[in-house]
XYZ file of C-alpha atoms in Angstrom:
751
model
C -43.836 10.327 -6.043
C -40.150 11.124 -6.440
C -38.310 10.133 -3.255
C -36.172 12.618 -1.409
C -32.513 11.746 -1.819
C -29.771 12.569 0.666
C -26.176 12.631 -0.507
C -22.675 13.226 0.811
C -19.507 13.510 -1.292
C -16.009 12.529 -0.170
C -13.058 14.132 -1.949
C -10.137 11.725 -2.322
C -7.823 14.636 -3.016
C -6.682 13.740 -6.535
C -9.757 14.642 -8.565
C -11.654 11.486 -7.647
C -14.733 11.431 -5.435
C -16.866 8.920 -3.551
C -20.532 9.715 -3.044
C -22.892 8.154 -0.477
C -26.578 8.371 -1.332
C -29.740 7.189 0.431
C -33.489 7.582 0.039
C -33.966 6.197 -3.471
C -33.440 2.402 -3.286
C -34.389 -0.458 -0.926
C -36.343 1.632 1.568
C -37.837 -1.332 3.419
C -34.405 -2.363 4.620
C -33.445 -0.957 8.012
C -30.709 1.006 6.279
C -29.600 1.284 2.656
C -27.054 3.321 0.721
C -25.599 3.534 -2.755
C -21.869 4.257 -2.756
C -20.435 5.453 -6.052
C -17.014 6.285 -7.433
C -16.750 6.903 -11.148
C -19.107 4.409 -12.766
C -18.732 1.910 -9.919
C -21.865 1.631 -7.757
C -22.403 -0.525 -4.671
C -25.799 -1.056 -3.071
C -25.643 -1.972 0.610
C -28.641 -2.937 2.732
C -28.764 -3.888 6.407
C -31.495 -5.644 8.360
C -31.524 -6.885 11.940
C -34.393 -8.832 13.496
C -35.964 -7.348 16.607
C -36.107 -10.559 18.628
C -32.987 -11.841 20.353
C -31.795 -15.355 19.490
C -30.967 -17.797 22.261
C -27.228 -17.852 21.499
C -24.161 -16.370 23.153
C -22.742 -14.710 20.037
C -23.779 -12.182 17.398
C -25.373 -14.010 14.426
C -24.009 -11.532 11.905
C -23.837 -12.396 8.198
C -21.921 -10.172 5.797
C -22.632 -11.005 2.158
C -20.802 -9.373 -0.767
C -21.745 -10.240 -4.344
C -20.697 -8.924 -7.719
C -23.439 -9.054 -10.360
C -22.183 -9.964 -13.836
C -24.697 -7.575 -15.366
C -22.773 -4.787 -13.629
C -19.963 -5.350 -16.121
C -22.230 -6.194 -19.069
C -21.280 -9.869 -18.932
C -22.884 -13.267 -18.604
C -21.900 -15.671 -15.829
C -19.434 -18.238 -17.126
C -20.273 -21.908 -17.432
C -23.455 -23.751 -18.285
C -25.573 -22.354 -15.450
C -26.215 -18.714 -16.386
C -26.996 -17.403 -12.919
C -24.863 -16.148 -10.061
C -24.543 -18.976 -7.546
C -21.998 -19.679 -4.811
C -19.643 -16.801 -4.017
C -16.193 -16.751 -5.538
C -13.061 -16.699 -3.377
C -12.684 -12.989 -4.150
C -16.173 -12.255 -2.867
C -15.563 -14.358 0.257
C -12.378 -12.425 1.003
C -14.277 -9.124 0.796
C -16.956 -10.495 3.149
C -14.247 -11.353 5.679
C -12.658 -7.905 5.433
C -15.962 -6.193 6.256
C -17.071 -8.674 8.934
C -13.836 -8.336 10.899
C -14.312 -4.590 11.339
C -18.068 -4.545 11.971
C -18.431 -7.400 14.450
C -16.510 -5.916 17.419
C -18.612 -2.729 17.332
C -21.912 -4.407 18.177
C -22.672 -4.809 21.907
C -21.471 -8.089 23.394
C -24.995 -8.946 24.492
C -26.686 -8.129 21.163
C -27.795 -11.455 19.677
C -30.353 -10.500 17.032
C -29.816 -12.037 13.618
C -28.223 -9.339 11.483
C -27.568 -9.325 7.768
C -25.397 -6.941 5.755
C -25.750 -7.351 1.986
C -23.422 -5.513 -0.405
C -23.913 -5.809 -4.169
C -21.863 -4.488 -7.055
C -24.506 -3.027 -9.353
C -22.302 -1.129 -11.819
C -18.647 -1.805 -12.545
C -15.938 0.657 -13.490
C -12.670 -0.921 -14.685
C -10.776 1.962 -13.047
C -12.312 1.405 -9.584
C -11.714 -1.529 -7.226
C -15.091 -2.061 -5.545
C -13.887 -4.040 -2.512
C -12.174 -0.889 -1.199
C -15.593 0.749 -0.740
C -17.463 -2.237 0.754
C -16.640 -1.355 4.371
C -17.696 2.260 3.837
C -21.008 1.122 2.328
C -21.725 -1.294 5.193
C -21.025 1.237 7.916
C -22.967 4.030 6.167
C -26.045 1.800 5.907
C -25.784 0.872 9.592
C -25.551 4.553 10.545
C -28.965 5.072 8.936
C -30.498 2.201 10.925
C -31.498 1.891 14.563
C -28.918 -0.810 15.337
C -26.918 -0.511 18.545
C -23.544 0.149 16.906
C -20.644 1.928 18.523
C -19.370 4.314 15.834
C -18.931 4.650 12.073
C -16.003 2.891 10.451
C -14.595 2.649 6.977
C -12.023 0.728 4.994
C -9.513 2.006 2.474
C -6.892 0.438 0.267
C -3.465 2.053 0.269
C -0.825 1.614 -2.415
C 2.551 3.210 -3.039
C 3.805 4.166 -6.484
C 7.209 5.835 -6.899
C 7.379 6.428 -3.155
C 3.995 8.190 -2.966
C 1.063 6.719 -1.037
C -2.285 6.466 -2.877
C -5.753 5.887 -1.417
C -7.904 3.390 -3.312
C -5.530 2.992 -6.289
C -6.794 1.804 -9.667
C -5.969 -1.646 -11.028
C -3.261 -0.086 -13.210
C -1.712 1.788 -10.282
C -1.785 -1.335 -8.153
C 0.257 -3.174 -10.798
C 3.057 -0.650 -10.222
C 2.631 -0.443 -6.442
C 4.932 -2.133 -3.934
C 2.161 -2.088 -1.291
C -1.401 -3.423 -1.436
C -2.970 -3.001 2.001
C -6.545 -2.743 3.187
C -7.014 -0.849 6.457
C -10.211 -0.784 8.481
C -10.644 1.812 11.206
C -12.913 4.174 13.077
C -12.068 7.838 13.489
C -10.175 6.963 16.681
C -8.662 3.531 16.187
C -7.214 1.202 13.580
C -9.015 -2.129 13.828
C -7.940 -4.248 10.875
C -4.998 -4.452 8.476
C -4.486 -6.949 5.683
C -2.319 -6.919 2.604
C 0.834 -7.772 0.740
C 4.058 -5.846 0.287
C 7.304 -6.007 -1.631
C 9.668 -6.571 1.307
C 9.004 -3.258 3.038
C 10.285 -2.291 6.477
C 8.255 -2.165 9.676
C 8.408 1.643 9.735
C 7.134 1.858 6.149
C 4.211 -0.359 7.042
C 3.299 1.847 10.006
C 3.464 4.927 7.752
C 1.085 3.297 5.262
C -1.397 2.546 8.050
C -1.248 6.141 9.290
C -1.829 7.480 5.768
C -4.895 5.286 5.273
C -6.268 6.191 8.704
C -6.296 9.891 7.823
C -8.437 9.176 4.766
C -10.764 6.958 6.821
C -11.383 9.782 9.295
C -12.785 11.892 6.431
C -15.049 9.018 5.339
C -16.363 8.520 8.882
C -17.209 12.233 9.151
C -19.174 12.040 5.884
C -21.281 9.185 7.315
C -22.102 11.250 10.385
C -23.237 14.169 8.209
C -25.392 11.895 6.056
C -27.073 10.333 9.092
C -27.811 13.761 10.573
C -29.272 15.027 7.298
C -31.374 11.905 6.860
C -32.526 11.985 10.459
C -30.661 9.923 12.991
C -32.891 7.155 14.297
C -33.241 6.383 17.972
C -31.208 3.320 18.840
C -33.494 0.372 19.332
C -34.002 -1.185 22.715
C -33.284 -4.867 23.115
C -33.353 -7.298 25.961
C -29.854 -7.298 27.429
C -28.202 -10.327 28.924
C -29.037 -10.967 32.532
C -26.413 -9.849 35.011
C -25.724 -10.803 38.603
C -22.790 -8.959 40.143
C -22.831 -11.021 43.321
C -22.731 -14.261 41.327
C -19.961 -12.864 39.159
C -17.823 -12.074 42.219
C -18.527 -15.474 43.756
C -17.421 -17.334 40.626
C -14.409 -15.051 40.242
C -13.248 -15.722 43.791
C -13.636 -19.482 43.348
C -11.890 -19.622 39.980
C -9.179 -16.978 39.768
C -6.426 -18.431 41.958
C -6.919 -21.981 40.663
C -6.800 -20.858 37.052
C -3.726 -18.732 37.759
C -1.903 -21.716 39.261
C -2.685 -24.008 36.321
C -1.771 -21.307 33.808
C 1.557 -20.769 35.576
C 2.350 -24.491 35.482
C 3.007 -24.337 31.730
C 1.221 -27.519 30.675
C 0.277 -28.828 27.225
C -2.952 -27.876 25.460
C -5.155 -30.881 26.229
C -3.852 -31.275 29.789
C -4.446 -27.596 30.453
C -7.911 -27.629 28.877
C -8.899 -30.628 30.979
C -7.694 -28.889 34.152
C -9.630 -25.713 33.349
C -12.732 -27.757 32.584
C -12.414 -29.496 35.952
C -12.302 -26.127 37.766
C -15.461 -25.114 35.953
C -17.213 -28.379 36.849
C -16.154 -28.066 40.493
C -17.627 -24.558 40.645
C -20.888 -25.731 39.087
C -21.044 -28.551 41.622
C -21.385 -25.985 44.414
C -24.773 -24.944 43.033
C -28.002 -26.877 43.258
C -29.768 -28.249 40.200
C -32.416 -25.573 40.576
C -29.806 -22.830 40.696
C -28.016 -24.214 37.625
C -31.288 -24.454 35.753
C -31.928 -20.804 36.575
C -28.526 -19.238 35.912
C -26.149 -22.008 34.843
C -25.334 -20.060 31.686
C -24.218 -17.104 33.765
C -21.915 -19.334 35.805
C -20.194 -20.464 32.600
C -19.888 -16.913 31.308
C -18.485 -15.608 34.568
C -16.025 -18.487 34.755
C -14.690 -17.602 31.284
C -14.223 -13.978 32.401
C -12.316 -15.088 35.507
C -10.156 -17.458 33.442
C -9.331 -14.706 30.956
C -8.458 -12.255 33.728
C -6.143 -14.734 35.493
C -4.228 -15.661 32.329
C -3.843 -12.024 31.270
C -2.612 -11.022 34.745
C -0.051 -13.837 34.720
C 1.433 -12.490 31.510
C 1.345 -8.812 32.500
C 2.653 -9.329 36.052
C 5.151 -12.177 35.627
C 5.848 -12.256 31.881
C 4.785 -15.913 31.724
C 2.436 -17.631 29.327
C 0.154 -20.659 29.337
C 2.823 -23.049 28.081
C 5.562 -21.619 30.307
C 7.250 -19.487 27.635
C 8.423 -15.917 27.957
C 6.664 -13.260 25.902
C 9.216 -13.271 23.039
C 9.980 -16.995 23.050
C 9.192 -19.230 20.055
C 7.970 -22.777 20.518
C 10.281 -25.691 19.543
C 10.415 -26.249 15.776
C 11.248 -29.272 13.659
C 11.086 -29.520 9.886
C 11.440 -32.132 7.177
C 11.404 -32.007 3.385
C 10.815 -34.652 0.704
C 8.509 -36.563 3.035
C 6.023 -37.730 0.386
C 7.654 -39.878 -2.329
C 5.210 -39.220 -5.175
C 4.586 -35.465 -4.926
C 6.627 -32.933 -6.874
C 7.658 -31.338 -3.583
C 6.673 -31.710 0.077
C 7.584 -30.433 3.527
C 6.471 -30.735 7.144
C 6.656 -27.777 9.493
C 5.925 -28.376 13.180
C 6.025 -25.613 15.781
C 4.868 -26.664 19.221
C 1.396 -28.156 18.808
C 0.844 -26.756 15.306
C 1.776 -28.789 12.248
C 1.328 -28.250 8.508
C 2.159 -30.612 5.657
C 2.574 -28.779 2.342
C 2.720 -30.260 -1.147
C 3.681 -28.677 -4.466
C 2.383 -29.663 -7.903
C 3.968 -28.363 -11.116
C 1.948 -27.857 -14.274
C 1.509 -25.892 -17.486
C -0.431 -22.693 -18.142
C -3.436 -24.938 -18.767
C -3.447 -25.635 -14.998
C -3.620 -21.954 -14.028
C -6.375 -20.903 -11.631
C -8.959 -18.995 -13.649
C -10.420 -15.844 -12.073
C -13.807 -14.900 -13.501
C -15.431 -12.070 -11.575
C -17.281 -9.013 -12.887
C -14.567 -6.801 -11.401
C -11.603 -8.994 -12.292
C -10.668 -11.476 -14.981
C -7.409 -13.334 -15.411
C -5.484 -16.286 -14.127
C -3.082 -17.186 -11.348
C 0.059 -19.139 -12.229
C 0.812 -19.501 -8.509
C -1.896 -20.339 -6.014
C -2.235 -21.927 -2.582
C -5.049 -23.904 -0.978
C -5.357 -24.335 2.789
C -7.302 -27.161 4.442
C -8.266 -27.187 8.117
C -9.866 -30.581 8.934
C -11.607 -31.039 12.303
C -9.163 -33.687 13.556
C -6.377 -31.076 13.733
C -7.989 -29.710 16.906
C -9.166 -33.094 18.194
C -12.776 -32.521 17.132
C -15.366 -34.419 15.115
C -17.720 -32.288 13.027
C -19.261 -32.359 9.556
C -17.254 -31.088 6.593
C -19.470 -28.965 4.357
C -17.218 -27.509 1.708
C -14.438 -24.973 2.037
C -15.033 -22.552 4.896
C -14.537 -18.797 4.693
C -11.749 -19.163 7.223
C -9.917 -21.638 4.972
C -10.267 -19.276 2.007
C -8.939 -16.352 4.052
C -5.988 -18.174 5.602
C -5.018 -19.697 2.254
C -5.111 -16.284 0.604
C -2.854 -14.806 3.290
C -0.258 -17.560 2.804
C -0.495 -17.210 -0.978
C 0.144 -13.470 -0.793
C 3.111 -14.108 1.505
C 4.834 -16.455 -0.948
C 3.839 -15.408 -4.453
C 6.208 -12.449 -4.687
C 9.176 -14.777 -4.192
C 8.264 -17.017 -7.145
C 10.127 -15.529 -10.136
C 8.053 -14.068 -12.973
C 10.008 -16.149 -15.471
C 9.216 -19.428 -13.727
C 7.844 -21.642 -16.517
C 5.500 -23.608 -14.280
C 2.036 -23.159 -12.947
C 2.534 -23.940 -9.250
C -0.117 -25.179 -6.846
C 0.676 -25.421 -3.137
C -1.695 -27.297 -0.822
C -1.363 -27.052 2.945
C -2.915 -29.742 5.116
C -3.109 -28.574 8.723
C -2.580 -31.736 10.795
C -2.371 -30.125 14.238
C -3.466 -26.683 15.345
C -2.797 -24.679 18.447
C -2.216 -21.216 17.107
C -1.111 -19.773 13.789
C -1.650 -22.599 11.336
C -1.627 -20.042 8.502
C 1.923 -19.050 9.420
C 2.894 -22.721 9.628
C 1.490 -22.979 6.098
C 3.812 -20.198 4.919
C 6.829 -21.969 6.414
C 5.883 -25.411 5.091
C 5.056 -23.885 1.716
C 8.473 -22.239 1.461
C 10.288 -25.500 2.098
C 8.017 -27.514 -0.213
C 8.629 -25.032 -3.051
C 12.386 -25.269 -2.603
C 12.134 -29.061 -2.373
C 10.222 -29.090 -5.678
C 12.961 -27.129 -7.417
C 10.988 -23.898 -7.768
C 13.706 -21.246 -7.840
C 12.360 -18.976 -5.111
C 14.081 -15.621 -4.930
C 14.234 -15.794 -1.120
C 12.714 -18.033 1.554
C 9.753 -16.658 3.519
C 8.735 -17.306 7.122
C 5.742 -16.163 9.150
C 4.781 -15.571 12.752
C 1.599 -14.696 14.654
C 1.885 -12.014 17.321
C -0.450 -11.200 20.169
C -0.975 -8.360 22.615
C -2.208 -8.152 26.186
C -2.680 -4.646 27.536
C -4.182 -2.883 30.534
C -5.354 0.649 29.868
C -5.573 1.518 33.570
C -2.018 0.571 34.504
C -0.483 1.247 31.081
C 1.099 -2.211 31.074
C 1.251 -4.225 27.893
C 2.970 -7.358 26.660
C 3.603 -8.280 23.032
C 3.490 -12.045 22.587
C 5.474 -13.882 19.915
C 4.115 -17.064 18.350
C 0.726 -17.032 20.097
C -1.302 -20.060 21.126
C -4.920 -20.534 20.179
C -6.040 -19.574 23.705
C -3.895 -16.429 23.588
C -5.594 -15.460 20.338
C -9.008 -15.552 22.060
C -8.024 -13.756 25.253
C -5.617 -11.208 23.779
C -6.146 -7.712 22.420
C -4.499 -8.254 19.052
C -3.922 -11.029 16.551
C -1.184 -9.921 14.207
C 0.231 -12.248 11.547
C 3.250 -11.041 9.612
C 5.351 -12.801 6.967
C 8.546 -11.827 5.254
C 12.059 -12.554 4.080
C 15.268 -11.534 5.818
C 14.942 -8.203 3.998
C 11.349 -7.162 4.648
C 7.638 -7.836 5.045
C 5.719 -9.617 2.279
C 2.226 -9.932 3.838
C 0.282 -9.207 7.005
C -3.092 -9.663 8.659
C -4.007 -7.842 11.846
C -7.122 -7.670 13.993
C -7.013 -5.217 16.900
C -9.594 -5.651 19.647
C -8.812 -2.603 21.793
C -9.389 1.062 21.101
C -6.623 3.537 20.544
C -3.705 1.186 20.046
C -0.716 3.500 19.818
C 1.611 3.402 16.848
C 4.459 2.977 19.327
C 3.033 -0.349 20.472
C 2.349 -1.314 16.851
C 5.937 -0.653 15.786
C 7.256 -2.510 18.857
C 5.088 -5.483 17.903
C 6.404 -5.353 14.346
C 10.020 -5.241 15.528
C 9.464 -8.164 17.903
C 7.765 -10.018 15.054
C 10.825 -9.464 12.865
C 13.090 -11.082 15.450
C 10.737 -14.059 15.660
C 10.494 -14.302 11.857
C 14.249 -14.398 11.482
C 14.535 -17.085 14.163
C 11.999 -19.259 12.341
C 13.643 -18.509 8.983
C 16.882 -19.896 10.359
C 15.156 -23.183 11.181
C 13.801 -23.388 7.631
C 17.153 -22.734 5.977
C 18.856 -25.224 8.307
C 16.528 -27.832 6.787
C 16.839 -26.724 3.157
C 19.099 -23.758 2.458
C 18.432 -23.175 -1.240
C 16.007 -24.486 -3.851
C 16.958 -27.771 -5.472
C 18.632 -27.138 -8.809
C 16.448 -29.633 -10.660
C 12.954 -30.996 -10.255
C 12.578 -34.525 -8.947
C 13.017 -37.469 -11.304
C 9.299 -38.244 -11.265
C 8.307 -34.582 -11.558
C 7.753 -32.995 -14.955
C 10.344 -30.738 -16.525
C 9.077 -27.649 -18.286
C 10.722 -26.292 -21.421
C 9.397 -23.289 -23.327
C 10.046 -22.447 -26.951
C 9.053 -19.438 -29.025
C 7.718 -20.166 -32.492
C 6.992 -17.583 -35.230
C 3.295 -17.109 -35.742
C 3.278 -18.488 -39.290
C 4.431 -21.913 -38.068
C 1.767 -22.386 -35.373
C -0.696 -23.936 -37.816
C 1.857 -26.503 -38.950
C 2.670 -27.351 -35.339
C -0.981 -27.876 -34.422
C -1.928 -29.629 -37.649
C -5.390 -30.083 -39.165
C -7.869 -30.550 -36.340
C -4.976 -30.695 -33.860
C -3.686 -33.925 -35.400
C 0.028 -33.073 -35.307
C 0.146 -31.835 -31.719
C -2.049 -34.661 -30.453
C 0.169 -37.291 -32.086
C 3.272 -35.616 -30.656
C 1.819 -35.700 -27.139
C 0.856 -39.335 -27.496
C 4.161 -40.476 -28.969
C 6.382 -38.508 -26.562
C 4.188 -38.774 -23.416
C 4.381 -35.037 -22.913
C 1.908 -32.205 -22.458
C 2.181 -29.432 -25.026
C 0.439 -26.083 -24.604
C 0.619 -23.224 -27.103
C -0.120 -19.628 -26.070
C 0.223 -16.417 -28.035
C 2.437 -13.595 -26.883
C 0.087 -10.571 -26.937
C 2.958 -8.223 -27.814
C 5.041 -10.075 -30.421
C 2.215 -12.431 -31.508
C 4.726 -15.274 -31.391
C 3.614 -18.661 -30.218
C 4.912 -19.676 -26.783
C 5.118 -23.461 -26.707
C 5.197 -25.106 -23.266
C 6.466 -28.684 -23.177
C 5.930 -30.565 -19.928
C 7.246 -34.089 -19.569
C 8.882 -36.542 -17.220
C 12.294 -37.432 -18.550
C 14.469 -35.855 -21.203
C 13.698 -38.219 -24.069
C 10.124 -37.092 -24.741
C 10.953 -33.387 -24.443
C 13.908 -33.768 -26.827
C 11.649 -35.516 -29.335
C 9.172 -32.626 -29.242
C 11.957 -30.067 -29.601
C 13.285 -31.994 -32.609
C 9.838 -31.946 -34.185
C 9.573 -28.194 -33.639
C 13.046 -27.756 -35.144
C 11.855 -29.726 -38.154
C 8.777 -27.565 -38.565
C 10.848 -24.390 -38.255
C 13.560 -25.691 -40.615
C 14.426 -23.303 -43.439
C 17.238 -24.458 -45.790
C 19.787 -21.855 -46.809
C 20.607 -21.270 -50.463
C 24.000 -22.737 -51.322
C 24.141 -25.028 -48.292
C 24.588 -28.785 -48.400
C 22.172 -31.066 -46.534
C 22.002 -34.767 -45.868
C 18.770 -36.303 -47.162
C 17.053 -39.660 -47.281
C 14.921 -41.069 -50.092
C 11.375 -41.663 -48.852
C 9.433 -41.995 -52.128
C 10.289 -43.010 -55.702
C 8.573 -41.316 -58.653
C 8.944 -41.577 -62.446
C 10.324 -38.050 -62.628
C 12.451 -38.010 -59.516
C 12.720 -38.952 -55.858
C 11.130 -37.355 -52.803
C 13.820 -36.852 -50.173
C 13.572 -35.856 -46.506
C 16.076 -33.668 -44.721
C 17.821 -35.748 -42.086
C 18.127 -32.681 -39.830
C 14.418 -31.917 -40.173
C 12.286 -35.073 -40.320
C 8.991 -34.367 -42.033
C 10.452 -31.698 -44.327
C 10.392 -33.085 -47.871
C 11.570 -31.823 -51.234
C 11.540 -33.233 -54.776
C 14.904 -34.206 -56.236
C 14.148 -34.037 -59.961
C 15.477 -36.791 -62.211
C 17.522 -34.196 -64.066
C 19.414 -33.364 -60.852
C 20.346 -36.928 -59.936
C 23.471 -37.223 -62.065
C 25.349 -35.491 -64.871
C 24.544 -38.348 -67.208
C 21.099 -38.684 -68.713
C 18.978 -40.790 -66.312
C 16.304 -42.937 -67.860
C 15.123 -44.584 -64.611
C 15.373 -42.998 -61.179
C 16.164 -46.401 -59.666
C 19.320 -46.572 -61.770
C 20.817 -43.900 -59.506
C 19.022 -44.007 -56.109
C 16.734 -46.340 -54.200
C 14.363 -46.135 -51.223
C 16.214 -45.412 -47.981
C 19.399 -44.151 -49.631
C 21.125 -41.352 -47.710
C 23.300 -38.798 -49.526
C 24.027 -35.081 -49.728
C 22.288 -32.509 -51.875
C 22.842 -28.824 -52.492
C 19.979 -26.394 -51.972
C 19.385 -23.774 -54.678
C 16.256 -22.085 -53.343
C 13.212 -21.555 -55.516
C 13.525 -22.467 -59.170
C 12.330 -19.377 -61.097
C 10.886 -21.552 -63.856
C 8.918 -24.085 -61.798
C 8.608 -21.912 -58.682
C 9.385 -24.955 -56.582
C 12.297 -25.602 -54.264
C 15.267 -27.036 -56.076
C 17.901 -29.401 -54.732
C 20.600 -31.146 -56.680
C 22.683 -34.259 -56.146
C 24.700 -33.864 -59.300
C 25.915 -30.411 -58.244
C 28.038 -32.141 -55.601
C 29.453 -34.716 -58.091
C 32.391 -34.115 -60.432
C 31.486 -33.640 -64.077
C 32.314 -36.673 -66.211
C 35.252 -36.233 -68.602
C 34.043 -34.925 -71.929
C 30.645 -33.986 -70.577
C 28.714 -31.668 -72.879
C 25.771 -29.807 -71.410
C 22.472 -29.953 -73.230
C 21.617 -26.673 -74.951
C 19.125 -24.554 -73.066
C 15.526 -24.498 -74.249
C 14.794 -21.873 -76.894
C 12.405 -19.595 -75.084
C 11.689 -17.650 -78.261
C 10.799 -20.812 -80.097
C 8.720 -21.950 -77.207
C 7.093 -18.595 -76.979
C 6.415 -18.563 -80.715
C 4.753 -21.922 -80.444
C 2.652 -20.598 -77.680
C 1.844 -17.513 -79.679
C 0.956 -19.507 -82.771
C -0.992 -22.152 -80.958
C -2.058 -20.295 -77.886
C -5.661 -19.851 -76.977
C -5.498 -16.098 -77.311
C -4.468 -16.291 -80.982
C -6.642 -19.055 -82.313
C -8.932 -16.538 -83.881
C -11.891 -17.516 -81.795
C -12.431 -14.049 -80.418
C -12.011 -12.572 -83.890
C -14.464 -15.027 -85.310
C -16.964 -13.994 -82.693
C -16.449 -10.380 -83.665
C -17.046 -11.197 -87.359
C -20.345 -12.868 -86.653
C -23.536 -10.987 -87.320
C -25.741 -10.177 -84.369
C -28.244 -12.908 -83.637
C -31.657 -11.973 -84.819
C -34.448 -12.076 -82.324
C -36.892 -14.663 -83.646
C -39.688 -13.321 -81.505
C -39.580 -10.008 -83.252
C -39.882 -11.866 -86.582
């Protein structure tokens, strides 16, 4: 039986379309759609268990995978099966999760899984831009309690014109690469990188993307209505007790307010809040706590959040005593680690990051191998967030999604300031040693200083800041918070990280937790962020104003050299013998790549100290050496022969040529050793290729004066020589004629 298929088409306005289809695939899932643009197809399925889990959060898993078969490829490596997700897939999972999660009810705790798979790849379509649309469309076809449809769109700008969901080629030319997630009413998530754009330009890009998202949300509504909107499932809500909530609120609010106003440090403040909570619990019997102890904890957290938010809105004060636009104290240090190629410490309040830089060749580039993207990164950043940085002890089980996301944000912030002609592959590693808010922005600041300390010639230094927002819809009050604490991140209405130079924004990441945030508030937050960024940037440049002119003594120096294609084989040698011996003798690393345009060889030489690099350059000069006809060169005898001497050009060791015995001296030379010996150094003149022998000809005698009375030997008689050849040559020996004169051989069998 052919299934009934329901389909909606979204016009992107430039001849491209996105279709959403359901009814054909994965019908046992609670909701499934196929989203297609061009040849790119994503299958998204959603399932949510009907029983509630005994947890106080939504156990939501968003999984995005790209199948290699979608691009007609095999997985790389020995194990020919898709396994752990790549960093690119993890980043897409985070983008979708951050928009979906806030739209589920706070008391919905059923295990929920959203699976998005790239089933067919189109090199002109970036699939991650459609993942949010696919997830939301599938949820709209389910019975999940979900607030409203959402979608995500990428926005680029080429030649001043905004583009929705640009192609890979367009993105290469774009000065903006932003992903925006939103509902029809509100922007909820922004993440991306920019080429030093202004705050107003960023707001315009968000508005442009939001208009496109509204169209995509309307298409989901139409599809759900055509398919048949399901009745939202019923689930067991969390227990409520309004009287208990008021009782806890009355006991906690004033005490929390007083401690919050005192402006204490993180651990002291946390201990004081915990004591208030314990004192409140102590007023209840064991039986009461066994019955609704969880509610007491939940209601205490609500009272704590309300008190801290009111303190900020009413008095403009924050948990650590700062004003809303005040930045925590900062201290910095560079060149802290003696053995790294570059290092820096950035400490802001109770957040600290230690960044290191390692310089390498193109061989050290980070390889990207995804069905939708192949290539390499010559600049990359890794972010580590160990449990001790927050005073906790917990198991470490690989790199978390959070670490991947925060590292990517810092990488995007810095990479545009590393010049394209930088010869090095650069790896930055950030170790977060303390954390109380915005460790990713501390990573950007530490990374900037470490790069400059390493001698990487950054175009401009970059700083970053995390902004927060506390707002009250009823009163219309709001407060934008600069340099937020960890607690302010949890209790606020916005977490907005923005990085940039003195001239503009280079990257951002924003999560908005309230509906209908006005663009006026957004622009105000961006302007306040700029002031904070510039303040922090001043602290960085006070520590190290410009990149060091040279790399450190123990760090490798990189030199690149272009070599014509025809000499690459000689440089590598048979089986790599020449290049391997060079690396061993000079203690350098040599990498040869081909320029795809000119087909020249690009030779990278990485070594500590000038001596080894100079030796490699001399060897390359020798291999590339081409003597000029008529020029004089100094040579050294390296081999004696009966008919001459093999000499080596002193300017090009390894380049040899035969000095024939007849070119040693004007006088007749019976023995080569009568004129030259092993190791002798003298000048010769280069005559190019001898037309008779077709070998290179050099002469010593041409640089010597002719002896008095010297009579040149008569030239060889070519006619006589030719006659001898004609008389005695193979062609004229009569053999062919004799064959012709012979009678045909008789066939004995016929006889």
